[in-house]
Coordinates of C-alpha atoms in Angstrom, one line a residue:
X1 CA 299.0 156.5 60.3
X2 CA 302.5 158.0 61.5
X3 CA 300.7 161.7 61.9
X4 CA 297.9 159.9 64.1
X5 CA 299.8 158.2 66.0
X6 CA 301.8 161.2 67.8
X7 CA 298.8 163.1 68.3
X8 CA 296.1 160.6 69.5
X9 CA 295.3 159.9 73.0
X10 CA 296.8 157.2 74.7
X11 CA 293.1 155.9 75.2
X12 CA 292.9 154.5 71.4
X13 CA 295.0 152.2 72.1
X14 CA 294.3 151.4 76.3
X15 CA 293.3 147.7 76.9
X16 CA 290.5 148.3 78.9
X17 CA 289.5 144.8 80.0
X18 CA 293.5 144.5 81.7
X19 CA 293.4 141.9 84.2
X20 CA 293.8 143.0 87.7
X21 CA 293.9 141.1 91.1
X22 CA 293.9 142.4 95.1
X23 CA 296.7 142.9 97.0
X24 CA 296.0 140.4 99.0
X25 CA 295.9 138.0 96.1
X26 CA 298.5 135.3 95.2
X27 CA 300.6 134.2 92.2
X28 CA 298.3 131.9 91.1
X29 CA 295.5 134.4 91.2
X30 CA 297.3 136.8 88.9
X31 CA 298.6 134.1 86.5
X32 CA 295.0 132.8 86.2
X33 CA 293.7 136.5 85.5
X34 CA 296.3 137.1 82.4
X35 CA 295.5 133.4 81.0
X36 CA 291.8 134.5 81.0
X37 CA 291.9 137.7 79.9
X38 CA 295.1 137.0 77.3
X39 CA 297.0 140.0 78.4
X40 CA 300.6 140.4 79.2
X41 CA 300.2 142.2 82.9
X42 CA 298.2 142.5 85.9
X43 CA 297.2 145.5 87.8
X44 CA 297.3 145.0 91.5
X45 CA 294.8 147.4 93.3
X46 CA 294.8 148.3 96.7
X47 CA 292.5 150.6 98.8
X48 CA 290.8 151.6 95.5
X49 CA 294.3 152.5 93.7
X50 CA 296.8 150.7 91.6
X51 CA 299.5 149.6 94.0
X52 CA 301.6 147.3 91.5
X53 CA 301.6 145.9 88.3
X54 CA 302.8 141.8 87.2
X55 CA 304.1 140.9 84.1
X56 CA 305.5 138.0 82.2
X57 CA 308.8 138.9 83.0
X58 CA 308.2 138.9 86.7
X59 CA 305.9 135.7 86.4
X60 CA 309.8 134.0 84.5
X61 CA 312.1 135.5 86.7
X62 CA 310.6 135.8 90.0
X63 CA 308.5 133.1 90.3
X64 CA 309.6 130.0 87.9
X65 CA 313.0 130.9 87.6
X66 CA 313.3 130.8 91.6
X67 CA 311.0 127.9 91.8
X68 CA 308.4 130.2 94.2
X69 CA 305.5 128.5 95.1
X70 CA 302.3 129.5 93.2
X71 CA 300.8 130.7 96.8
X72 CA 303.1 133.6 97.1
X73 CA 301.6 137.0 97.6
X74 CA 301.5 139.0 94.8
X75 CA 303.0 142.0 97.3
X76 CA 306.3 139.6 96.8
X77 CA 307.0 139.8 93.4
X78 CA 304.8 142.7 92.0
X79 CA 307.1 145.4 90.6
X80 CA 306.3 149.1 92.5
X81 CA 305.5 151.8 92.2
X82 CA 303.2 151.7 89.2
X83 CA 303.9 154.0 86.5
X84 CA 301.2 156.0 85.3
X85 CA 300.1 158.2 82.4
X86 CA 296.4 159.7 82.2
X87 CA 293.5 158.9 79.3
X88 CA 294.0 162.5 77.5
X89 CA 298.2 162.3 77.0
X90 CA 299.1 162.1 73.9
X91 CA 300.8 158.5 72.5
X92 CA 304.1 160.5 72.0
X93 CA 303.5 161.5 75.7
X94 CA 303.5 157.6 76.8
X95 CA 306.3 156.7 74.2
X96 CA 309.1 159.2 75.6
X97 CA 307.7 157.6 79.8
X98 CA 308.8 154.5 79.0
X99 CA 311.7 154.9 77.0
X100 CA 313.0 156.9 80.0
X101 CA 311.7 154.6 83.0
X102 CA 312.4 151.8 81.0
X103 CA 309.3 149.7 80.9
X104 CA 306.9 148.2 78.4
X105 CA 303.5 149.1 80.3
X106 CA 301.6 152.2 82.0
X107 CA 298.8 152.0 84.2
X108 CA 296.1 154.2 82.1
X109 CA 294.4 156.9 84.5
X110 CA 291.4 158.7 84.5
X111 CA 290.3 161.5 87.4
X112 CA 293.1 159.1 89.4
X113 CA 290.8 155.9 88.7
X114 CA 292.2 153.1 86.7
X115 CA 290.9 153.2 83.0
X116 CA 293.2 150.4 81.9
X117 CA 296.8 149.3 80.7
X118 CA 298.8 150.4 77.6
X119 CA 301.9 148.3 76.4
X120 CA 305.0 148.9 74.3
X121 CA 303.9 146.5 71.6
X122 CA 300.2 148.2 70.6
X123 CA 302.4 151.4 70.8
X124 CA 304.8 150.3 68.5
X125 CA 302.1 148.0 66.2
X126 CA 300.9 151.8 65.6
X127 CA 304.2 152.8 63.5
X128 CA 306.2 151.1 61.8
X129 CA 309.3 153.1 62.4
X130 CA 308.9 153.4 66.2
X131 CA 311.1 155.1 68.8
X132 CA 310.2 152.4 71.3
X133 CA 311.5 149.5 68.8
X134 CA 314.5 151.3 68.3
X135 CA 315.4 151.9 72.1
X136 CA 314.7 147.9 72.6
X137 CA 317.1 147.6 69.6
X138 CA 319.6 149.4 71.4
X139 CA 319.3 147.6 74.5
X140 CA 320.2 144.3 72.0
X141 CA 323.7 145.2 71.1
X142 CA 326.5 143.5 72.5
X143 CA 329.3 145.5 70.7
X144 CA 330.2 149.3 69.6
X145 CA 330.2 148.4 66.1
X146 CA 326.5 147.6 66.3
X147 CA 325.6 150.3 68.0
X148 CA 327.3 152.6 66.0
X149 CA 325.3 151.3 62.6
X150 CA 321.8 151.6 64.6
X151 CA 322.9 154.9 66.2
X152 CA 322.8 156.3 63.1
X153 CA 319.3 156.1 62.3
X154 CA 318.3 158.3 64.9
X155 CA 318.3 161.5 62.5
X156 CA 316.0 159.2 60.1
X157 CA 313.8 159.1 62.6
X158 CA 313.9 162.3 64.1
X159 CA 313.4 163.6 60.4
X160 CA 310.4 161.3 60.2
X161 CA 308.8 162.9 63.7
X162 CA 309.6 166.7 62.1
X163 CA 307.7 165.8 59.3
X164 CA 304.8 164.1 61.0
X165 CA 304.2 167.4 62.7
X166 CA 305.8 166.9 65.7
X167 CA 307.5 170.0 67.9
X168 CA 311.1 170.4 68.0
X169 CA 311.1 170.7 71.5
X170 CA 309.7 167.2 72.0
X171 CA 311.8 165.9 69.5
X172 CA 314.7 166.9 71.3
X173 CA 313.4 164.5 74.2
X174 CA 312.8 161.6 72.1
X175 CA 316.3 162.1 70.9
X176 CA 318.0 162.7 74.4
X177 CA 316.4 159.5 75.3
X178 CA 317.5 157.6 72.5
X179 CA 321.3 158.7 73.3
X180 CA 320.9 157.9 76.6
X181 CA 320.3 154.5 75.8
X182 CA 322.9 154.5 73.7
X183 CA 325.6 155.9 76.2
X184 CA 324.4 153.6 79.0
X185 CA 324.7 150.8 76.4
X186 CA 328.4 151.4 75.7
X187 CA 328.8 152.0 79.6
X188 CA 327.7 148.6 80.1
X189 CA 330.1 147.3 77.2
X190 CA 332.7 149.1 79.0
X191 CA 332.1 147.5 82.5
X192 CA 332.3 144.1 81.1
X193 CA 335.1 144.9 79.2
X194 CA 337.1 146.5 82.6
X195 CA 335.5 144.8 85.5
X196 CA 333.1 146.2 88.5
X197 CA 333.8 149.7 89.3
X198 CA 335.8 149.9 92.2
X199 CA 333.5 152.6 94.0
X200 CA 330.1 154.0 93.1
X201 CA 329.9 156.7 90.0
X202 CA 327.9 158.8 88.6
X203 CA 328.5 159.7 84.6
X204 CA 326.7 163.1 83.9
X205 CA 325.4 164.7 80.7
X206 CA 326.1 168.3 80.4
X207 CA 325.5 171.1 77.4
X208 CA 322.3 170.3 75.0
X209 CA 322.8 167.0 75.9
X210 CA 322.1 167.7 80.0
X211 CA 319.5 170.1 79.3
X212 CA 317.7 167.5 76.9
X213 CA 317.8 170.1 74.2
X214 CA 319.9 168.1 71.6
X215 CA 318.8 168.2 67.8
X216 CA 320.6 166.6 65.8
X217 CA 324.5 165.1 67.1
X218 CA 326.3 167.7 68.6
X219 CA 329.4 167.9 70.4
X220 CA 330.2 165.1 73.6
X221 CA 329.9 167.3 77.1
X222 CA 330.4 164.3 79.6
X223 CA 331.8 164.2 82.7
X224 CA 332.2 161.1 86.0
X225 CA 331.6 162.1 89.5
X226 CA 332.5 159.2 91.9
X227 CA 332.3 159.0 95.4
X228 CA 335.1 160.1 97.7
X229 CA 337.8 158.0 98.4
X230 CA 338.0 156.1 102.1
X231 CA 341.3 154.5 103.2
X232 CA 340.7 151.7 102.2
X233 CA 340.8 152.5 98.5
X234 CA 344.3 152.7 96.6
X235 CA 343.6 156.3 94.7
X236 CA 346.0 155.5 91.7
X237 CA 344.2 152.1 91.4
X238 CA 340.7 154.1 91.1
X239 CA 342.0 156.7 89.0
X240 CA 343.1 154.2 86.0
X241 CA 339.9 152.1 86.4
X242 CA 337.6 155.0 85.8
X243 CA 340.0 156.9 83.3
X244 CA 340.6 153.6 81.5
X245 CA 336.2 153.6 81.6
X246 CA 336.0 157.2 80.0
X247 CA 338.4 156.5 77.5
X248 CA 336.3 153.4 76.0
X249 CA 333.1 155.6 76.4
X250 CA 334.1 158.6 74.9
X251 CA 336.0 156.8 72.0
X252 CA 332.9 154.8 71.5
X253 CA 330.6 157.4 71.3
X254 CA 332.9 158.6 68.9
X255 CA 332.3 155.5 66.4
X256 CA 328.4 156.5 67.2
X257 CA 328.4 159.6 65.5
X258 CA 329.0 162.0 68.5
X259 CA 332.0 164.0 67.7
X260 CA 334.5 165.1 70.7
X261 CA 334.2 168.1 72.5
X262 CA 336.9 170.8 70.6
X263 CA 337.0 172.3 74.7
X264 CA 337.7 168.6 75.9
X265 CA 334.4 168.6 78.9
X266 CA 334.7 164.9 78.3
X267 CA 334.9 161.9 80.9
X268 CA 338.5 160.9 79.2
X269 CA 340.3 164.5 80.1
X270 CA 340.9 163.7 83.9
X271 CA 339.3 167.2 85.0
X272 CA 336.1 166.1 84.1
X273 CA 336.4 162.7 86.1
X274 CA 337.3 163.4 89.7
X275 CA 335.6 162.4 93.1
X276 CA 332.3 164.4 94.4
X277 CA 334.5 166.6 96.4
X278 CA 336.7 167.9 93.8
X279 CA 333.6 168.9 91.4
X280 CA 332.2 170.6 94.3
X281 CA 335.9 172.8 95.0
X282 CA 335.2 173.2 91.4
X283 CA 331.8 175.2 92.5
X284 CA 333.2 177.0 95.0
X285 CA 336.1 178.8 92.6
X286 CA 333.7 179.3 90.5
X287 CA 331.7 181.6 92.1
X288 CA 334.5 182.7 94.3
X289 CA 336.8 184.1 91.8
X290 CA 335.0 184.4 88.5
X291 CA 336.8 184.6 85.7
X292 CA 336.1 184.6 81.2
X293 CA 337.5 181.0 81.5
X294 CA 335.2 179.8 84.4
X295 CA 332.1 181.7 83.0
X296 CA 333.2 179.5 79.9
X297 CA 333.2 176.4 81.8
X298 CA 329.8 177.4 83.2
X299 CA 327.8 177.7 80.2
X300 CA 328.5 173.7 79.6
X301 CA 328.7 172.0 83.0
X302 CA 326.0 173.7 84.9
X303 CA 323.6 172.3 82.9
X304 CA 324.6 168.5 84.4
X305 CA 322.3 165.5 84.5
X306 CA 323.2 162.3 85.6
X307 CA 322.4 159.8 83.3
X308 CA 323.8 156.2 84.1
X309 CA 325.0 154.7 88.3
X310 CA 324.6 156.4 91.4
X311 CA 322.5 159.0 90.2
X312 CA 322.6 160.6 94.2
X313 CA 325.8 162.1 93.2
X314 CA 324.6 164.0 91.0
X315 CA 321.8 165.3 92.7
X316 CA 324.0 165.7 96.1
X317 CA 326.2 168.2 94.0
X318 CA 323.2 170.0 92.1
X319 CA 322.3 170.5 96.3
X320 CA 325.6 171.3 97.1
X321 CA 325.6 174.4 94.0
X322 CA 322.4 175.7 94.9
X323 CA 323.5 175.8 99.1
X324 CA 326.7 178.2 97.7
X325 CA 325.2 181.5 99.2
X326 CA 328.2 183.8 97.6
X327 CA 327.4 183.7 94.2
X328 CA 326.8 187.7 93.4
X329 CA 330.4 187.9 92.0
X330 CA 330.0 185.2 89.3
X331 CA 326.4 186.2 89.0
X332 CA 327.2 189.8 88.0
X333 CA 330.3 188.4 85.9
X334 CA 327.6 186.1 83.8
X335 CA 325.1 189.3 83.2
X336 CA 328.5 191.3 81.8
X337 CA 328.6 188.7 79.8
X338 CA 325.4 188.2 78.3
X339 CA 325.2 192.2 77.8
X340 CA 328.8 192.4 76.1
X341 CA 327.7 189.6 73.5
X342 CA 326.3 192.5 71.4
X343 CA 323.0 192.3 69.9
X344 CA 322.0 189.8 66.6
X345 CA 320.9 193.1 64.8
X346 CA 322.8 195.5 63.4
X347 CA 322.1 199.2 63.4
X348 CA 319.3 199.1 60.9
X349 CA 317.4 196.0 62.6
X350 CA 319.2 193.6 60.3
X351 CA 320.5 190.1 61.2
X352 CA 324.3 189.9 61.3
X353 CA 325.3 187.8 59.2
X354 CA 328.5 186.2 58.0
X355 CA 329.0 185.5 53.9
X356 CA 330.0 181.9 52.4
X357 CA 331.5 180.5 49.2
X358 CA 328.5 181.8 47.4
X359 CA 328.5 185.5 48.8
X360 CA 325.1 184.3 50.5
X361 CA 324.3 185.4 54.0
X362 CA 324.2 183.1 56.8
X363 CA 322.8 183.4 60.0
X364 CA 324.4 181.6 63.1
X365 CA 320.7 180.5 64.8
X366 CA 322.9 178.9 67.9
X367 CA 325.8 181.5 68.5
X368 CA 323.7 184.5 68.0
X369 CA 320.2 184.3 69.9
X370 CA 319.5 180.8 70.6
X371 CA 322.7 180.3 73.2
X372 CA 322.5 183.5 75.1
X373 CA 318.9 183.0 75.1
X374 CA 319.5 179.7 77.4
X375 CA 322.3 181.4 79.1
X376 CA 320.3 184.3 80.5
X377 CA 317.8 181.6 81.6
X378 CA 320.6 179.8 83.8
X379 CA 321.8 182.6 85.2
X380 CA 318.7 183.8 87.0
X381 CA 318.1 179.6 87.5
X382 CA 321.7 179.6 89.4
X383 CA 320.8 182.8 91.3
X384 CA 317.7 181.2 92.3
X385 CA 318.9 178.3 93.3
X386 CA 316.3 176.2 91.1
X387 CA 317.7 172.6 90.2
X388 CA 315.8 172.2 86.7
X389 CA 317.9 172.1 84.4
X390 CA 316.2 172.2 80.9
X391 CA 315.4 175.5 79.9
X392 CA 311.6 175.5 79.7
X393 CA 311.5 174.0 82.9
X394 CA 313.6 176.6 84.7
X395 CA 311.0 179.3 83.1
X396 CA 308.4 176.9 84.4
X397 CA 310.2 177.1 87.3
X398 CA 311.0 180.8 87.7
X399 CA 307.4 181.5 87.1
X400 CA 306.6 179.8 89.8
X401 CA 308.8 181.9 92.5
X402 CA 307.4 184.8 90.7
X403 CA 311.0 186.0 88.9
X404 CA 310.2 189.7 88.0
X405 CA 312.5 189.1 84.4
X406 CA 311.0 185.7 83.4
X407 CA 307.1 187.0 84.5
X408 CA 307.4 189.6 82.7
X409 CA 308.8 188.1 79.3
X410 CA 307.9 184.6 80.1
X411 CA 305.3 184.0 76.5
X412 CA 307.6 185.9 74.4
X413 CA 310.7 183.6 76.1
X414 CA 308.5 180.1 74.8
X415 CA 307.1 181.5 71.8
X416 CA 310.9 182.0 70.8
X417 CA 312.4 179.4 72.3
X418 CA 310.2 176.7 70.5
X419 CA 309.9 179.1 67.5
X420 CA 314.4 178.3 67.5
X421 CA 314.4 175.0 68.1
X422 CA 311.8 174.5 65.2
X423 CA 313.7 176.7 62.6
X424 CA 317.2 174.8 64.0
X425 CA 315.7 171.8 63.7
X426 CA 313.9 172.2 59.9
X427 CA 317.2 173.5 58.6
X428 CA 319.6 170.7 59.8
X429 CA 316.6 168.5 58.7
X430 CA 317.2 169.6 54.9
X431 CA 321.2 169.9 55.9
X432 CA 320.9 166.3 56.0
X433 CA 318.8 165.1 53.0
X434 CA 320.4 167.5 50.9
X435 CA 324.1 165.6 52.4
X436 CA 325.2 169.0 53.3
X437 CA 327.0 169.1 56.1
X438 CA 324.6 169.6 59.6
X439 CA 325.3 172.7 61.4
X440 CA 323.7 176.1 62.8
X441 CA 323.6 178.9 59.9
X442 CA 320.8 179.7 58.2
X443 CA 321.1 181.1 54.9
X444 CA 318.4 184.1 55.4
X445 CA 317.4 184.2 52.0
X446 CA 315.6 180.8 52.4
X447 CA 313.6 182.1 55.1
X448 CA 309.6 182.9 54.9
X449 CA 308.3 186.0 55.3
X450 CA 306.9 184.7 58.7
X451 CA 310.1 183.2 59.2
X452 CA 312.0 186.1 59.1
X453 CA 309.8 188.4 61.2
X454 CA 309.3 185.3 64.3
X455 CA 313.0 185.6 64.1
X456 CA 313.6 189.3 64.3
X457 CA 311.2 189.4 67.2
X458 CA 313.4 186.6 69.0
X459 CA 316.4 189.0 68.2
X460 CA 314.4 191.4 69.8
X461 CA 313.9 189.5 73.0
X462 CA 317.5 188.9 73.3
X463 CA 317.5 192.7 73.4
X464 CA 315.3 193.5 75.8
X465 CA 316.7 190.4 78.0
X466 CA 320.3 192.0 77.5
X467 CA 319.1 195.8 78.4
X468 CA 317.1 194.1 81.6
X469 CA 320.8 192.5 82.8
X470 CA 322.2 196.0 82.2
X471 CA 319.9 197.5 84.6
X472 CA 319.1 194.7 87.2
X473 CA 323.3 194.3 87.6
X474 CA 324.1 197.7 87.1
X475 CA 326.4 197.2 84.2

């Protein structure tokens, strides 16, 4: 039942007799429509389209809780815009949608017509072990040490999903999504504890973690942009509030499972929690005066996301990196990098390989292909000026301007890229089970035939990608 469930269509399980009122309609209308049709929403339509959707929530919050009288206009209390997903998407498709918009129902589509309305609950009656019960879990917890016992399940289930057949790369969504939930959790935990922030913030994802490409826990890479400072905010009083904040976050997420950075990009180390116009001076040495360190600092906080408050400031900085027009020194200091990294092969086309206890060989998946790999990808994203941020969205994206590199390479770039991410992903899978401890070498003896040839031909990429910097940069 598990396998069917990620790969049907959303239509299996689509209530097609939802109720549904007109715009024009009022609360009564809509309240009458759910009763008949014993459903837990109404679809309000409007010239032909869905323009809204009610639910029992808004029926006890907006309308009984606030004593409203039953004649008020649906337009009043109808939550907007709808949220939709289409007849032929998957039921994983609809499960990671509204784990990250946070709802329980999607207005079902078909050739942009209405086909009907699926909910959280048939979702979730499908599997027993569901992601979409466990992010509701989450959202139940009113201390760390709760969260930190259901936090650990997530590699259960992401073991479960891997097993069911499901893609590495979409995996890696589901479990972004559950984190998220989990981080914005302790946030709120953290704001009760210290009060209301003193000025809007922003706290932003960056690493795996920003680009949505985490497996299974890997290092914190956090930061907290908040907004500038006016006069009439004591700057010593801000500081503590939202360095007391990171401490409590970062030392929670801690007790979650989420080790500490070993480079310190976390929200507690007071570089990484400054005010919009610091991170942006930040920017601008970067790509004015490039140095190892700053190309360093690149390769994690480039790939930002904001994740929980004022997410504006994130996106008004990701604006702000991609107006910087001087960026040819930093660009150029990237590609020497990439090219200098050395190739994953040695002389006679094998993988370089490091030798433990045993005297087997082990190949680091991460430090030798898989991270340059990604770098390359945001280099030519930062030159572009693109502001995706995962990495098959900024080939997505670089196809789409016509890059010469990524056009050129782009199916043997995916074809490796997911080809990774499954192999990283299957061995930390067995790391687990096994209690070994969860990491990025792969012991090459353990390897299939096809295995080892899809991975010498993602070596071989690397390659080519390293000999195309050496000649597009002049290096």
């Amino acid at each position: 039942m598990e396998r069917f469930f990620f790969t049907s269509l959303v239509s299996y399980v689509t209530n097609v007799n939802y109720p549904y009122v007109d715009i024009n309609a009022t609360v009564a209308e809509a309240g009458k429509q759910m009763s008949l049709k014993n459903y837990s929403a109404c679809v309000v339509i409007g010239y032909g389209r869905p323009m809204g959707i009610i639910t029992d929530k808004d029926l006890r919050k907006k309308v009984v809780a606030k004593s409203l009288d039953y004649s008020t206009p649906v337009s009043d209390i109808m939550s907007a815009p709808v949220y939709t997903v289409e007849d032929d998407a998957t039921c994983f498709e609809a499960i990671v949608k509204m784990i990250s918009l946070g709802v329980n129902h999607l207005v079902v589509t078909s050739n942009d017509a209405v086909f009907g309305v699926i909910d959280s609950e048939s979702l979730m009656n499908l599997q027993t072990s569901s992601p979409l019960s466990f992010a509701k879990e989450i959202e139940m917890q009113n201390s760390v040490d709760k969260l930190a016992e259901l936090s650990g399940k997530i590699i259960s289930i992401s073991s479960t999903m891997y097993r069911d057949g499901l893609r590495a790369e979409n995996i890696t969504k589901i479990i972004s999504e559950l984190n998220d939930r989990v981080l914005r959790r302790i946030i709120d935990l953290g704001i009760e504890k210290y009060g209301k922030p003193p000025l809007n913030f922003c706290w932003i994802a960056m690493g795996s973690e920003g680009r949505k490409e985490q497996t299974f826990k890997t290092d914190q890479d956090n930061g907290i942009i908040y907004e500038d400072l006016d006069d009439s905010k004591d700057k010593k009083e801000v500081s503590e509030y939202f360095s007391q904040l990171a401490i409590f976050v970062n030392d929670s997420l801690v007790k979650c499972g989420f080790p500490p950075c070993p480079g310190n990009y976390m929200a507690k180390n007071p570089e990484w929690c400054q005010p919009l116009s610091k991170w942006k001076k930040y920017f601008d040495k970067f790509f004015s005066t490039p140095t190892n360190e700053a190309v360093l600092k690149g390769q994690i906080i480039f790939d930002f996301r904001g994740v929980y408050g004022e997410r504006m400031l994130a996106s008004e900085l990701r604006s702000y990196v991609n107006s910087i027009k001087n960026k040819s020194l930093f660009i150029n200091f990237m590609a020497r990098g990439f090219v200098n990294y050395g190739s994953p092969l040695n002389f006679f086309g094998s993988f370089i390989t490091e030798k433990d206890e045993n005297e087997d060989d082990l190949f680091d998946i991460k430090k030798r292909v898989l991270a340059p790999l990604v770098g390359i990808l945001r280099l030519f994203a930062i030159e572009e000026g693109l502001r995706s941020v995962s990495t098959m969205e900024r080939v997505n994206d670089l196809i789409k301007i016509r890059h010469k590199v990524v056009l050129e390479y782009h199916r043997e770039i995916e074809q490796a890229f997911n080809f990774l991410l499954d192999l990283r992903m299957k061995n930390q899978i067995i790391q687990y089970v096994s209690g070994k401890e969860v990491n990025n070498l792969i012991k090459i003896t353990n390897l299939s035939s096809i295995e080892n040839r899809n991975l010498k031909l993602a070596c071989q990429l690397l390659e080519k990608l390293q000999d195309t910097l050496k000649r597009r940069y002049g290096l």
